[in-house]
Amino acid sequence: MSADLKPTFDKIFSKIDELKPEFIDMLAKAIAIPAVSSDESLRPKVVEKAHFLADHLKKLGFQDIQLKELGTQPPPVQDPNLQLPPIVLARYGNDPAKKTLLVYGHYDVQPAQLEDGWDSEPFELVVDEKKQLMRGRGSTDDTGPLTGWLHVVQAHQAAGVELPVNLVTCFEGMEESGSLGLDVLITEQKDKYFKGVDAVCISDNYWLGTRKPVLTYGLRGCNYYQITIEGPGADLHSGIFGGIIAEPMIDLVQVLSTLVDSQGNILIKGIEEMVAKETEKEQALYKDIDFSVEELNAASGSETALYQKKEDILKHRWRYPSLSVHGVEGAFYGQGAKTVIPAKVVGKFSIRTVPDIDSGKLDKLVIDHCNEAFKKLNSPNKCKAELIHDGAYWVSDPFNAQFQAAAKATKDVYGVEPDFTREGGSIPITLTFEEQLKTSVLLLPMGRGDDGAHSINEKLDISNFVNGMKTMAAYLHYYGQSPEK
């Protein structure tokens, strides 16, 4: 720890420890708002959460708080007048002698229901003192880290320590649905609200494993598709119509089976040829990273890993594309036995993209493949394959001022040098911030690799919540002191 910063850090860290109950209470209130962006019926709740955050920012003394409206959500939507949730912009400090840091987070969350297999109501934060963790939808993705930034400001105030940088917030409510509208807003505001931003920090990812903190310098992209197959004019009784009409569900299963095999190999021709070749320098990065197949099994809650070697696991998580089938809309999925033939079904799948996959070329390959696979069925039903949303992959420089400041902060808090990693997930606007604001982006994770961000029983370890805030605070000071931007 830097000798001149130790007294400062002692004060701030002490206040974070002292205010922990208050911080957890605020997180519980935020999580209680079911801000599921993909559920049109819950859109009012997403907007409610935006106002909840704006009110809290006001209490902390943030200025120029704006809820930027993004207009109508584009198709496919059930309600053609559905409004996108607002972006929450705010400022804290406007000192020209200080660097200005934009902190990004998202306040929307993935869908969650108790009947999915949760141990408790997903929108009620459970503090498990025995396991020292907090369970609830959004605890780690991304409500916990987002509120962490606000708690860091409060801890500085309580400790009587001046914030070492100017802060600008950009909190969105559509990240789990492709960050619709955010790209346009960043472009519109790059010389307005975001003018003068020196760097961007995002806390919306996770440690690689469960033991060692990381800093992330790369992300895969994500192209999300759907296949719609429709035939009968209404759902039908299989006892009357089974075997004498073409069933959309059967066609859909056939088409989906042509996309990927059980070993994770993508079966769509032309994708593998676009992937950047591995270099010797890149190969060397995997050698010292702390990770094992046991940690992968622990994170998945199973022993279903396709690879046993650390290097193979990480390469397929970071630098190779993957295709996942996510679900079917319109089909019967409840308990019991319902002998219905769905009239229309929609299959959802995504491809995680990597350098040097061209998104437009990928879309053509995918859609042409689906159309050709359906054509081979000789079905009288109708089929439509389409892109729903996409987000580009991103790679940065792990040796710039931001990353070095974060590395020092991580070592001060956790006592170890962080691993520098890439990540398999996607944050679509990372590249947009970098390109439009002409600045660097840092991914500073709070949670662990076993948090279950999009799964049941999503959690955040209390130690990660507390130490994550301490790392954020220390990072602000190291970055504020750094000679570079």
Short mmCIF file of C-alpha atoms in Angstrom, two decimals:
data_model
loop_
_atom_site.label_atom_id
_atom_site.label_comp_id
_atom_site.label_asym_id
_atom_site.label_seq_id
_atom_site.Cartn_x
_atom_site.Cartn_y
_atom_site.Cartn_z
CA MET A 1 0.00 0.00 0.00
CA SER A 2 1.23 3.48 -0.85
CA ALA A 3 2.46 5.08 2.38
CA ASP A 4 0.81 8.43 1.64
CA LEU A 5 -2.57 6.76 0.97
CA LYS A 6 -2.61 4.39 3.94
CA PRO A 7 -4.24 6.84 6.41
CA THR A 8 -6.85 7.71 3.79
CA PHE A 9 -7.62 4.08 3.04
CA ASP A 10 -7.82 3.24 6.74
CA LYS A 11 -10.51 5.89 7.22
CA ILE A 12 -12.55 4.86 4.16
CA PHE A 13 -12.24 1.11 4.75
CA SER A 14 -13.29 1.58 8.38
CA LYS A 15 -16.42 3.44 7.29
CA ILE A 16 -17.29 0.75 4.73
CA ASP A 17 -17.12 -1.85 7.51
CA GLU A 18 -19.15 0.35 9.84
CA LEU A 19 -21.85 1.13 7.27
CA LYS A 20 -22.17 -2.45 5.98
CA PRO A 21 -25.64 -3.04 7.53
CA GLU A 22 -26.95 0.16 5.95
CA PHE A 23 -25.46 -0.78 2.58
CA ILE A 24 -27.03 -4.25 2.69
CA ASP A 25 -30.40 -2.71 3.60
CA MET A 26 -30.23 -0.40 0.60
CA LEU A 27 -29.33 -3.35 -1.65
CA ALA A 28 -32.33 -5.26 -0.29
CA LYS A 29 -34.66 -2.39 -1.20
CA ALA A 30 -33.22 -2.24 -4.72
CA ILE A 31 -33.50 -6.00 -5.26
CA ALA A 32 -37.13 -5.94 -4.09
CA ILE A 33 -38.01 -4.14 -7.33
CA PRO A 34 -38.42 -6.84 -10.04
CA ALA A 35 -36.80 -4.88 -12.87
CA VAL A 36 -36.92 -7.62 -15.52
CA SER A 37 -36.31 -5.82 -18.81
CA SER A 38 -37.30 -8.78 -21.01
CA ASP A 39 -40.80 -8.98 -19.45
CA GLU A 40 -43.01 -6.29 -20.96
CA SER A 41 -45.50 -6.58 -18.10
CA LEU A 42 -42.74 -5.60 -15.65
CA ARG A 43 -41.55 -2.53 -17.56
CA PRO A 44 -43.15 -0.20 -14.95
CA LYS A 45 -40.98 -1.89 -12.31
CA VAL A 46 -37.84 -1.28 -14.36
CA VAL A 47 -38.76 2.41 -14.53
CA GLU A 48 -39.52 2.40 -10.79
CA LYS A 49 -35.99 1.14 -10.09
CA ALA A 50 -34.52 3.96 -12.20
CA HIS A 51 -36.35 6.49 -10.04
CA PHE A 52 -35.25 4.65 -6.89
CA LEU A 53 -31.61 5.09 -7.93
CA ALA A 54 -32.12 8.72 -8.94
CA ASP A 55 -33.59 9.48 -5.51
CA HIS A 56 -30.60 7.86 -3.80
CA LEU A 57 -28.16 9.79 -5.98
CA LYS A 58 -29.91 13.01 -4.97
CA LYS A 59 -29.58 12.13 -1.27
CA LEU A 60 -25.84 11.61 -1.75
CA GLY A 61 -25.43 15.04 -3.29
CA PHE A 62 -25.05 14.12 -6.95
CA GLN A 63 -25.83 16.98 -9.32
CA ASP A 64 -27.37 17.32 -12.79
CA ILE A 65 -29.37 14.10 -12.33
CA GLN A 66 -31.16 13.23 -15.55
CA LEU A 67 -33.38 10.32 -16.52
CA LYS A 68 -32.77 10.18 -20.26
CA GLU A 69 -35.74 8.77 -22.14
CA LEU A 70 -34.88 6.48 -25.06
CA GLY A 71 -38.23 6.32 -26.84
CA THR A 72 -40.21 3.33 -28.07
CA GLN A 73 -38.74 -0.15 -27.98
CA PRO A 74 -38.23 -1.55 -31.50
CA PRO A 75 -39.80 -4.88 -32.59
CA PRO A 76 -40.20 -7.67 -31.80
CA VAL A 77 -42.55 -6.52 -29.01
CA GLN A 78 -46.11 -7.35 -28.01
CA ASP A 79 -46.91 -3.71 -27.19
CA PRO A 80 -45.92 -1.47 -30.13
CA ASN A 81 -45.97 1.55 -27.78
CA LEU A 82 -43.67 0.00 -25.17
CA GLN A 83 -41.25 2.64 -23.87
CA LEU A 84 -37.62 1.83 -23.12
CA PRO A 85 -36.55 2.47 -19.50
CA PRO A 86 -34.48 5.62 -18.93
CA ILE A 87 -30.72 5.97 -18.57
CA VAL A 88 -29.80 7.46 -15.18
CA LEU A 89 -27.12 10.13 -15.58
CA ALA A 90 -25.61 12.05 -12.66
CA ARG A 91 -22.47 13.97 -11.68
CA TYR A 92 -20.47 14.13 -8.48
CA GLY A 93 -17.79 16.81 -8.56
CA ASN A 94 -16.71 19.08 -11.38
CA ASP A 95 -13.12 19.94 -10.50
CA PRO A 96 -11.07 20.62 -13.67
CA ALA A 97 -7.91 19.63 -11.78
CA LYS A 98 -9.23 16.08 -11.30
CA LYS A 99 -9.72 13.26 -13.74
CA THR A 100 -13.32 12.43 -14.62
CA LEU A 101 -14.39 8.80 -14.39
CA LEU A 102 -17.61 7.44 -15.83
CA VAL A 103 -18.99 4.46 -13.88
CA TYR A 104 -21.41 2.23 -15.72
CA GLY A 105 -23.87 -0.28 -14.31
CA HIS A 106 -27.26 -1.74 -15.18
CA TYR A 107 -30.28 -1.85 -12.94
CA ASP A 108 -32.33 -4.37 -14.92
CA VAL A 109 -32.12 -8.08 -14.12
CA GLN A 110 -32.77 -11.52 -15.57
CA PRO A 111 -36.18 -13.18 -15.08
CA ALA A 112 -36.60 -15.18 -11.87
CA GLN A 113 -39.41 -17.12 -10.21
CA LEU A 114 -39.49 -19.24 -7.07
CA GLU A 115 -40.76 -22.22 -9.08
CA ASP A 116 -37.59 -22.12 -11.20
CA GLY A 117 -35.86 -23.83 -8.27
CA TRP A 118 -34.85 -20.93 -6.02
CA ASP A 119 -34.42 -21.65 -2.32
CA SER A 120 -36.19 -18.37 -1.52
CA GLU A 121 -38.18 -15.64 -3.23
CA PRO A 122 -35.74 -14.24 -5.83
CA PHE A 123 -36.75 -10.62 -5.26
CA GLU A 124 -36.31 -10.76 -1.50
CA LEU A 125 -32.67 -10.43 -0.44
CA VAL A 126 -31.72 -13.24 1.93
CA VAL A 127 -28.67 -12.61 4.10
CA ASP A 128 -27.26 -16.01 5.02
CA GLU A 129 -25.02 -15.33 8.01
CA LYS A 130 -23.90 -18.95 8.24
CA LYS A 131 -22.64 -19.07 4.66
CA GLN A 132 -21.77 -15.36 4.72
CA LEU A 133 -23.55 -14.61 1.46
CA MET A 134 -26.52 -12.66 0.13
CA ARG A 135 -29.00 -14.35 -2.21
CA GLY A 136 -31.36 -12.56 -4.57
CA ARG A 137 -31.83 -11.68 -8.23
CA GLY A 138 -29.45 -8.85 -9.06
CA SER A 139 -27.24 -9.35 -6.00
CA THR A 140 -24.17 -9.86 -8.21
CA ASP A 141 -25.59 -8.93 -11.65
CA ASP A 142 -25.58 -5.98 -11.40
CA THR A 143 -27.49 -4.32 -8.57
CA GLY A 144 -24.86 -5.18 -5.94
CA PRO A 145 -21.88 -3.72 -7.84
CA LEU A 146 -23.93 -0.74 -9.08
CA THR A 147 -25.02 0.26 -5.58
CA GLY A 148 -21.42 -0.39 -4.48
CA TRP A 149 -20.33 2.75 -6.33
CA LEU A 150 -22.91 4.80 -4.44
CA HIS A 151 -21.78 3.31 -1.13
CA VAL A 152 -18.18 4.25 -1.95
CA VAL A 153 -19.25 7.88 -2.26
CA GLN A 154 -21.16 7.64 1.03
CA ALA A 155 -18.13 6.09 2.76
CA HIS A 156 -15.93 8.97 1.58
CA GLN A 157 -18.46 11.44 2.94
CA ALA A 158 -18.70 9.63 6.28
CA ALA A 159 -14.89 9.46 6.54
CA GLY A 160 -14.52 13.15 5.68
CA VAL A 161 -12.35 12.28 2.66
CA GLU A 162 -12.68 14.17 -0.60
CA LEU A 163 -13.38 12.06 -3.66
CA PRO A 164 -10.15 12.00 -5.74
CA VAL A 165 -11.95 12.10 -9.11
CA ASN A 166 -15.07 13.58 -10.64
CA LEU A 167 -17.70 10.89 -11.14
CA VAL A 168 -20.28 10.56 -13.90
CA THR A 169 -22.87 7.78 -13.68
CA CYS A 170 -24.45 5.94 -16.59
CA PHE A 171 -26.94 3.39 -15.28
CA GLU A 172 -29.11 1.61 -17.85
CA GLY A 173 -32.19 -0.58 -17.66
CA MET A 174 -31.89 -2.75 -20.79
CA GLU A 175 -28.52 -4.49 -20.49
CA GLU A 176 -30.11 -7.91 -20.11
CA SER A 177 -32.05 -7.23 -23.32
CA GLY A 178 -29.26 -5.98 -25.56
CA SER A 179 -28.73 -2.44 -24.19
CA LEU A 180 -31.32 -1.11 -26.62
CA GLY A 181 -31.00 2.65 -27.05
CA LEU A 182 -27.74 3.04 -25.16
CA ASP A 183 -25.43 3.13 -28.18
CA VAL A 184 -27.42 6.02 -29.63
CA LEU A 185 -27.41 7.90 -26.31
CA ILE A 186 -23.63 7.55 -25.91
CA THR A 187 -23.10 8.86 -29.42
CA GLU A 188 -25.48 11.78 -28.80
CA GLN A 189 -23.93 12.67 -25.44
CA LYS A 190 -20.22 12.11 -26.19
CA ASP A 191 -19.66 15.88 -26.62
CA LYS A 192 -22.39 16.88 -24.18
CA TYR A 193 -22.99 15.05 -20.90
CA PHE A 194 -19.97 12.79 -21.37
CA LYS A 195 -17.62 15.51 -22.56
CA GLY A 196 -14.37 15.46 -20.59
CA VAL A 197 -14.66 11.83 -19.43
CA ASP A 198 -11.13 10.46 -19.06
CA ALA A 199 -11.94 6.81 -18.41
CA VAL A 200 -14.81 4.35 -18.01
CA CYS A 201 -15.10 1.70 -15.30
CA ILE A 202 -17.61 -1.15 -15.48
CA SER A 203 -18.35 -3.54 -12.61
CA ASP A 204 -20.55 -6.07 -14.36
CA ASN A 205 -18.43 -9.20 -14.51
CA TYR A 206 -16.92 -11.74 -12.13
CA TRP A 207 -13.79 -13.44 -10.92
CA LEU A 208 -12.74 -16.38 -13.00
CA GLY A 209 -12.97 -18.71 -9.99
CA THR A 210 -13.73 -18.38 -6.29
CA ARG A 211 -10.36 -17.68 -4.67
CA LYS A 212 -8.47 -15.05 -6.61
CA PRO A 213 -9.54 -11.58 -7.78
CA VAL A 214 -9.14 -10.67 -11.44
CA LEU A 215 -9.14 -7.69 -13.77
CA THR A 216 -10.77 -8.27 -17.13
CA TYR A 217 -9.40 -6.89 -20.41
CA GLY A 218 -11.54 -8.78 -22.94
CA LEU A 219 -15.11 -9.95 -23.54
CA ARG A 220 -16.88 -12.12 -26.05
CA GLY A 221 -19.72 -10.53 -27.98
CA CYS A 222 -23.24 -11.92 -28.25
CA ASN A 223 -25.58 -12.26 -31.24
CA TYR A 224 -29.06 -13.38 -30.14
CA TYR A 225 -31.41 -15.07 -32.63
CA GLN A 226 -34.86 -16.55 -32.77
CA ILE A 227 -36.54 -19.06 -35.10
CA THR A 228 -40.32 -18.72 -35.43
CA ILE A 229 -42.27 -21.65 -36.88
CA GLU A 230 -46.02 -21.45 -37.26
CA GLY A 231 -48.66 -23.59 -38.92
CA PRO A 232 -52.17 -24.24 -37.52
CA GLY A 233 -54.48 -21.30 -36.86
CA ALA A 234 -54.71 -22.23 -33.17
CA ASP A 235 -53.34 -24.73 -30.66
CA LEU A 236 -54.73 -28.17 -31.41
CA HIS A 237 -55.61 -31.43 -29.62
CA SER A 238 -53.01 -34.09 -30.40
CA GLY A 239 -55.63 -36.86 -30.17
CA ILE A 240 -57.55 -35.33 -33.05
CA PHE A 241 -54.79 -33.75 -35.12
CA GLY A 242 -51.66 -35.67 -34.14
CA GLY A 243 -50.14 -37.40 -37.16
CA ILE A 244 -52.27 -35.61 -39.74
CA ILE A 245 -50.94 -32.03 -39.57
CA ALA A 246 -47.38 -30.67 -39.62
CA GLU A 247 -46.45 -29.74 -36.05
CA PRO A 248 -44.37 -26.56 -35.61
CA MET A 249 -42.69 -27.90 -32.45
CA ILE A 250 -41.36 -30.95 -34.30
CA ASP A 251 -39.99 -28.74 -37.07
CA LEU A 252 -38.35 -26.43 -34.56
CA VAL A 253 -36.61 -29.27 -32.73
CA GLN A 254 -35.29 -30.54 -36.05
CA VAL A 255 -33.88 -27.13 -37.02
CA LEU A 256 -32.36 -26.48 -33.58
CA SER A 257 -30.59 -29.85 -33.71
CA THR A 258 -28.61 -28.70 -36.77
CA LEU A 259 -27.00 -25.75 -34.96
CA VAL A 260 -24.65 -27.36 -32.42
CA ASP A 261 -23.71 -30.84 -31.22
CA SER A 262 -23.53 -32.20 -27.67
CA GLN A 263 -19.79 -31.49 -27.49
CA GLY A 264 -20.33 -27.77 -28.07
CA ASN A 265 -19.16 -27.81 -31.70
CA ILE A 266 -20.97 -25.22 -33.82
CA LEU A 267 -22.30 -26.94 -36.96
CA ILE A 268 -22.94 -23.79 -39.01
CA LYS A 269 -20.40 -23.65 -41.83
CA GLY A 270 -18.16 -20.60 -42.15
CA ILE A 271 -18.03 -19.51 -38.50
CA GLU A 272 -14.89 -21.37 -37.45
CA GLU A 273 -12.96 -19.91 -40.40
CA MET A 274 -13.50 -16.36 -39.08
CA VAL A 275 -11.95 -16.98 -35.64
CA ALA A 276 -8.56 -15.28 -35.07
CA LYS A 277 -5.64 -17.71 -34.91
CA GLU A 278 -3.98 -18.22 -31.55
CA THR A 279 -0.49 -16.72 -31.09
CA GLU A 280 2.38 -17.93 -28.89
CA LYS A 281 2.13 -14.75 -26.80
CA GLU A 282 -1.53 -15.45 -26.14
CA GLN A 283 -0.82 -19.09 -25.26
CA ALA A 284 1.60 -17.96 -22.55
CA LEU A 285 -1.13 -15.95 -20.78
CA TYR A 286 -3.02 -19.08 -19.75
CA LYS A 287 -0.12 -20.77 -17.96
CA ASP A 288 -0.15 -18.95 -14.59
CA ILE A 289 -3.87 -18.22 -14.25
CA ASP A 290 -5.43 -19.74 -11.14
CA PHE A 291 -8.26 -22.00 -12.31
CA SER A 292 -9.17 -25.68 -12.35
CA VAL A 293 -11.83 -28.01 -13.63
CA GLU A 294 -12.90 -28.48 -9.99
CA GLU A 295 -13.81 -24.79 -9.82
CA LEU A 296 -15.76 -25.09 -13.05
CA ASN A 297 -17.65 -28.06 -11.62
CA ALA A 298 -18.34 -26.16 -8.40
CA ALA A 299 -19.65 -23.16 -10.33
CA SER A 300 -21.93 -25.31 -12.49
CA GLY A 301 -23.00 -27.55 -9.62
CA SER A 302 -22.19 -30.63 -11.68
CA GLU A 303 -19.48 -32.70 -13.29
CA THR A 304 -20.49 -31.98 -16.87
CA ALA A 305 -17.37 -30.17 -18.12
CA LEU A 306 -16.56 -30.80 -21.77
CA TYR A 307 -12.84 -30.22 -21.12
CA GLN A 308 -10.53 -31.27 -18.30
CA LYS A 309 -7.45 -29.10 -18.90
CA LYS A 310 -7.38 -25.53 -17.57
CA GLU A 311 -6.08 -24.13 -20.87
CA ASP A 312 -8.81 -25.84 -22.90
CA ILE A 313 -11.54 -24.60 -20.57
CA LEU A 314 -10.31 -21.00 -20.64
CA LYS A 315 -9.77 -20.90 -24.39
CA HIS A 316 -13.27 -22.16 -25.04
CA ARG A 317 -14.63 -19.66 -22.53
CA TRP A 318 -12.68 -16.66 -23.84
CA ARG A 319 -11.34 -16.98 -27.37
CA TYR A 320 -13.63 -19.44 -29.17
CA PRO A 321 -17.26 -18.86 -30.09
CA SER A 322 -20.06 -20.89 -28.52
CA LEU A 323 -23.70 -21.50 -29.42
CA SER A 324 -26.33 -21.99 -26.70
CA VAL A 325 -30.00 -22.86 -27.10
CA HIS A 326 -31.97 -20.93 -24.47
CA GLY A 327 -35.60 -21.89 -24.72
CA VAL A 328 -38.85 -22.20 -26.63
CA GLU A 329 -41.67 -19.69 -26.47
CA GLY A 330 -45.21 -20.90 -27.09
CA ALA A 331 -44.68 -24.51 -26.03
CA PHE A 332 -46.18 -26.23 -22.99
CA TYR A 333 -43.67 -26.21 -20.11
CA GLY A 334 -45.71 -26.59 -16.92
CA GLN A 335 -46.07 -29.59 -14.62
CA GLY A 336 -48.36 -32.45 -15.53
CA ALA A 337 -49.37 -33.70 -18.97
CA LYS A 338 -50.99 -31.44 -21.54
CA THR A 339 -51.58 -33.00 -24.94
CA VAL A 340 -51.50 -29.80 -26.96
CA ILE A 341 -49.98 -29.18 -30.37
CA PRO A 342 -48.67 -25.59 -30.27
CA ALA A 343 -49.71 -23.55 -33.31
CA LYS A 344 -46.64 -21.33 -33.13
CA VAL A 345 -43.30 -21.78 -31.40
CA VAL A 346 -40.26 -19.55 -31.16
CA GLY A 347 -36.82 -21.03 -30.48
CA LYS A 348 -34.21 -18.77 -28.90
CA PHE A 349 -30.45 -19.20 -29.24
CA SER A 350 -27.31 -17.10 -29.14
CA ILE A 351 -23.73 -17.19 -30.38
CA ARG A 352 -20.92 -15.73 -28.29
CA THR A 353 -18.56 -14.00 -30.70
CA VAL A 354 -14.79 -13.48 -30.59
CA PRO A 355 -12.08 -11.79 -32.67
CA ASP A 356 -12.29 -11.72 -35.74
CA ILE A 357 -15.93 -12.67 -36.30
CA ASP A 358 -17.78 -10.15 -38.45
CA SER A 359 -21.26 -9.68 -36.99
CA GLY A 360 -23.03 -8.99 -40.29
CA LYS A 361 -21.43 -11.98 -41.99
CA LEU A 362 -22.32 -14.15 -39.01
CA ASP A 363 -25.98 -13.11 -39.21
CA LYS A 364 -26.14 -14.16 -42.87
CA LEU A 365 -24.48 -17.51 -42.16
CA VAL A 366 -26.89 -18.24 -39.29
CA ILE A 367 -30.10 -17.18 -41.05
CA ASP A 368 -29.17 -18.94 -44.30
CA HIS A 369 -28.35 -22.10 -42.34
CA CYS A 370 -31.69 -22.07 -40.50
CA ASN A 371 -33.64 -21.47 -43.71
CA GLU A 372 -31.80 -24.28 -45.48
CA ALA A 373 -32.31 -26.68 -42.55
CA PHE A 374 -36.05 -25.93 -42.54
CA LYS A 375 -36.28 -26.29 -46.32
CA LYS A 376 -34.90 -29.84 -46.05
CA LEU A 377 -37.86 -30.80 -43.84
CA ASN A 378 -40.34 -30.29 -46.70
CA SER A 379 -42.78 -28.89 -44.15
CA PRO A 380 -45.90 -26.86 -45.11
CA ASN A 381 -45.35 -24.68 -42.03
CA LYS A 382 -43.77 -21.24 -42.18
CA CYS A 383 -40.31 -20.48 -40.77
CA LYS A 384 -38.58 -17.20 -40.05
CA ALA A 385 -35.07 -16.86 -38.57
CA GLU A 386 -33.95 -13.43 -37.39
CA LEU A 387 -31.44 -11.52 -35.28
CA ILE A 388 -32.92 -10.06 -32.08
CA HIS A 389 -29.91 -8.10 -30.85
CA ASP A 390 -26.13 -8.16 -31.03
CA GLY A 391 -23.15 -6.83 -29.12
CA ALA A 392 -19.56 -6.74 -30.27
CA TYR A 393 -16.58 -8.46 -28.65
CA TRP A 394 -13.97 -6.26 -26.94
CA VAL A 395 -10.27 -6.45 -26.07
CA SER A 396 -8.24 -3.79 -24.22
CA ASP A 397 -4.70 -3.06 -22.95
CA PRO A 398 -4.18 -4.51 -19.44
CA PHE A 399 -1.12 -2.33 -18.85
CA ASN A 400 -2.66 1.15 -19.09
CA ALA A 401 -3.10 3.59 -16.16
CA GLN A 402 -6.56 2.33 -15.29
CA PHE A 403 -5.59 -1.32 -15.07
CA GLN A 404 -2.43 -0.59 -13.10
CA ALA A 405 -4.40 1.54 -10.61
CA ALA A 406 -6.93 -1.26 -10.22
CA ALA A 407 -4.14 -3.84 -9.80
CA LYS A 408 -2.62 -1.82 -6.92
CA ALA A 409 -6.05 -1.43 -5.32
CA THR A 410 -6.75 -5.15 -5.61
CA LYS A 411 -3.43 -6.07 -4.01
CA ASP A 412 -4.03 -3.61 -1.15
CA VAL A 413 -7.42 -5.14 -0.36
CA TYR A 414 -6.88 -8.83 -1.12
CA GLY A 415 -3.14 -9.14 -0.59
CA VAL A 416 -2.49 -10.76 -3.98
CA GLU A 417 -1.78 -9.65 -7.52
CA PRO A 418 -4.93 -10.08 -9.63
CA ASP A 419 -5.06 -12.37 -12.64
CA PHE A 420 -5.56 -10.55 -15.93
CA THR A 421 -8.33 -12.36 -17.73
CA ARG A 422 -10.73 -12.23 -20.61
CA GLU A 423 -14.32 -13.26 -20.06
CA GLY A 424 -16.89 -15.38 -21.82
CA GLY A 425 -19.84 -13.08 -21.17
CA SER A 426 -20.82 -9.95 -23.04
CA ILE A 427 -21.31 -6.31 -22.11
CA PRO A 428 -22.44 -4.84 -25.42
CA ILE A 429 -21.60 -1.20 -24.74
CA THR A 430 -17.97 -1.68 -23.67
CA LEU A 431 -16.71 -1.13 -27.20
CA THR A 432 -19.15 1.74 -27.75
CA PHE A 433 -17.78 3.64 -24.74
CA GLU A 434 -14.20 3.04 -25.90
CA GLU A 435 -14.79 4.14 -29.49
CA GLN A 436 -17.20 7.04 -28.94
CA LEU A 437 -15.52 8.60 -25.89
CA LYS A 438 -11.99 7.87 -27.20
CA THR A 439 -10.92 6.52 -23.84
CA SER A 440 -10.01 3.33 -21.99
CA VAL A 441 -12.46 0.96 -20.34
CA LEU A 442 -11.71 -1.15 -17.25
CA LEU A 443 -13.74 -4.12 -16.07
CA LEU A 444 -13.47 -4.25 -12.28
CA PRO A 445 -15.42 -7.27 -10.98
CA MET A 446 -16.97 -7.56 -7.54
CA GLY A 447 -18.44 -11.08 -7.48
CA ARG A 448 -17.04 -14.59 -7.80
CA GLY A 449 -17.22 -17.09 -10.61
CA ASP A 450 -19.80 -19.21 -8.77
CA ASP A 451 -22.33 -16.41 -8.15
CA GLY A 452 -24.86 -17.82 -10.63
CA ALA A 453 -25.60 -14.49 -12.25
CA HIS A 454 -28.21 -15.78 -14.73
CA SER A 455 -29.14 -18.88 -12.77
CA ILE A 456 -31.23 -19.84 -9.76
CA ASN A 457 -30.06 -18.75 -6.29
CA GLU A 458 -27.92 -15.90 -7.60
CA LYS A 459 -25.70 -14.76 -4.74
CA LEU A 460 -22.94 -12.37 -3.71
CA ASP A 461 -20.56 -13.25 -0.90
CA ILE A 462 -20.64 -10.59 1.82
CA SER A 463 -16.83 -10.44 1.79
CA ASN A 464 -16.88 -9.70 -1.95
CA PHE A 465 -19.47 -6.97 -1.43
CA VAL A 466 -17.38 -5.31 1.28
CA ASN A 467 -13.95 -5.87 -0.28
CA GLY A 468 -15.33 -4.96 -3.68
CA MET A 469 -16.30 -1.52 -2.37
CA LYS A 470 -12.88 -1.12 -0.76
CA THR A 471 -11.23 -2.03 -4.06
CA MET A 472 -13.41 0.49 -5.90
CA ALA A 473 -12.45 3.19 -3.42
CA ALA A 474 -8.71 2.45 -3.56
CA TYR A 475 -8.84 2.29 -7.36
CA LEU A 476 -10.35 5.80 -7.47
CA HIS A 477 -7.42 7.15 -5.46
CA TYR A 478 -4.69 5.36 -7.39
CA TYR A 479 -6.24 6.35 -10.69
CA GLY A 480 -6.69 9.93 -9.47
CA GLN A 481 -2.97 10.11 -8.70
CA SER A 482 -1.75 8.46 -11.91
CA PRO A 483 0.05 10.74 -14.39
CA GLU A 484 -1.67 9.12 -17.36
CA LYS A 485 -5.31 9.00 -18.34
#
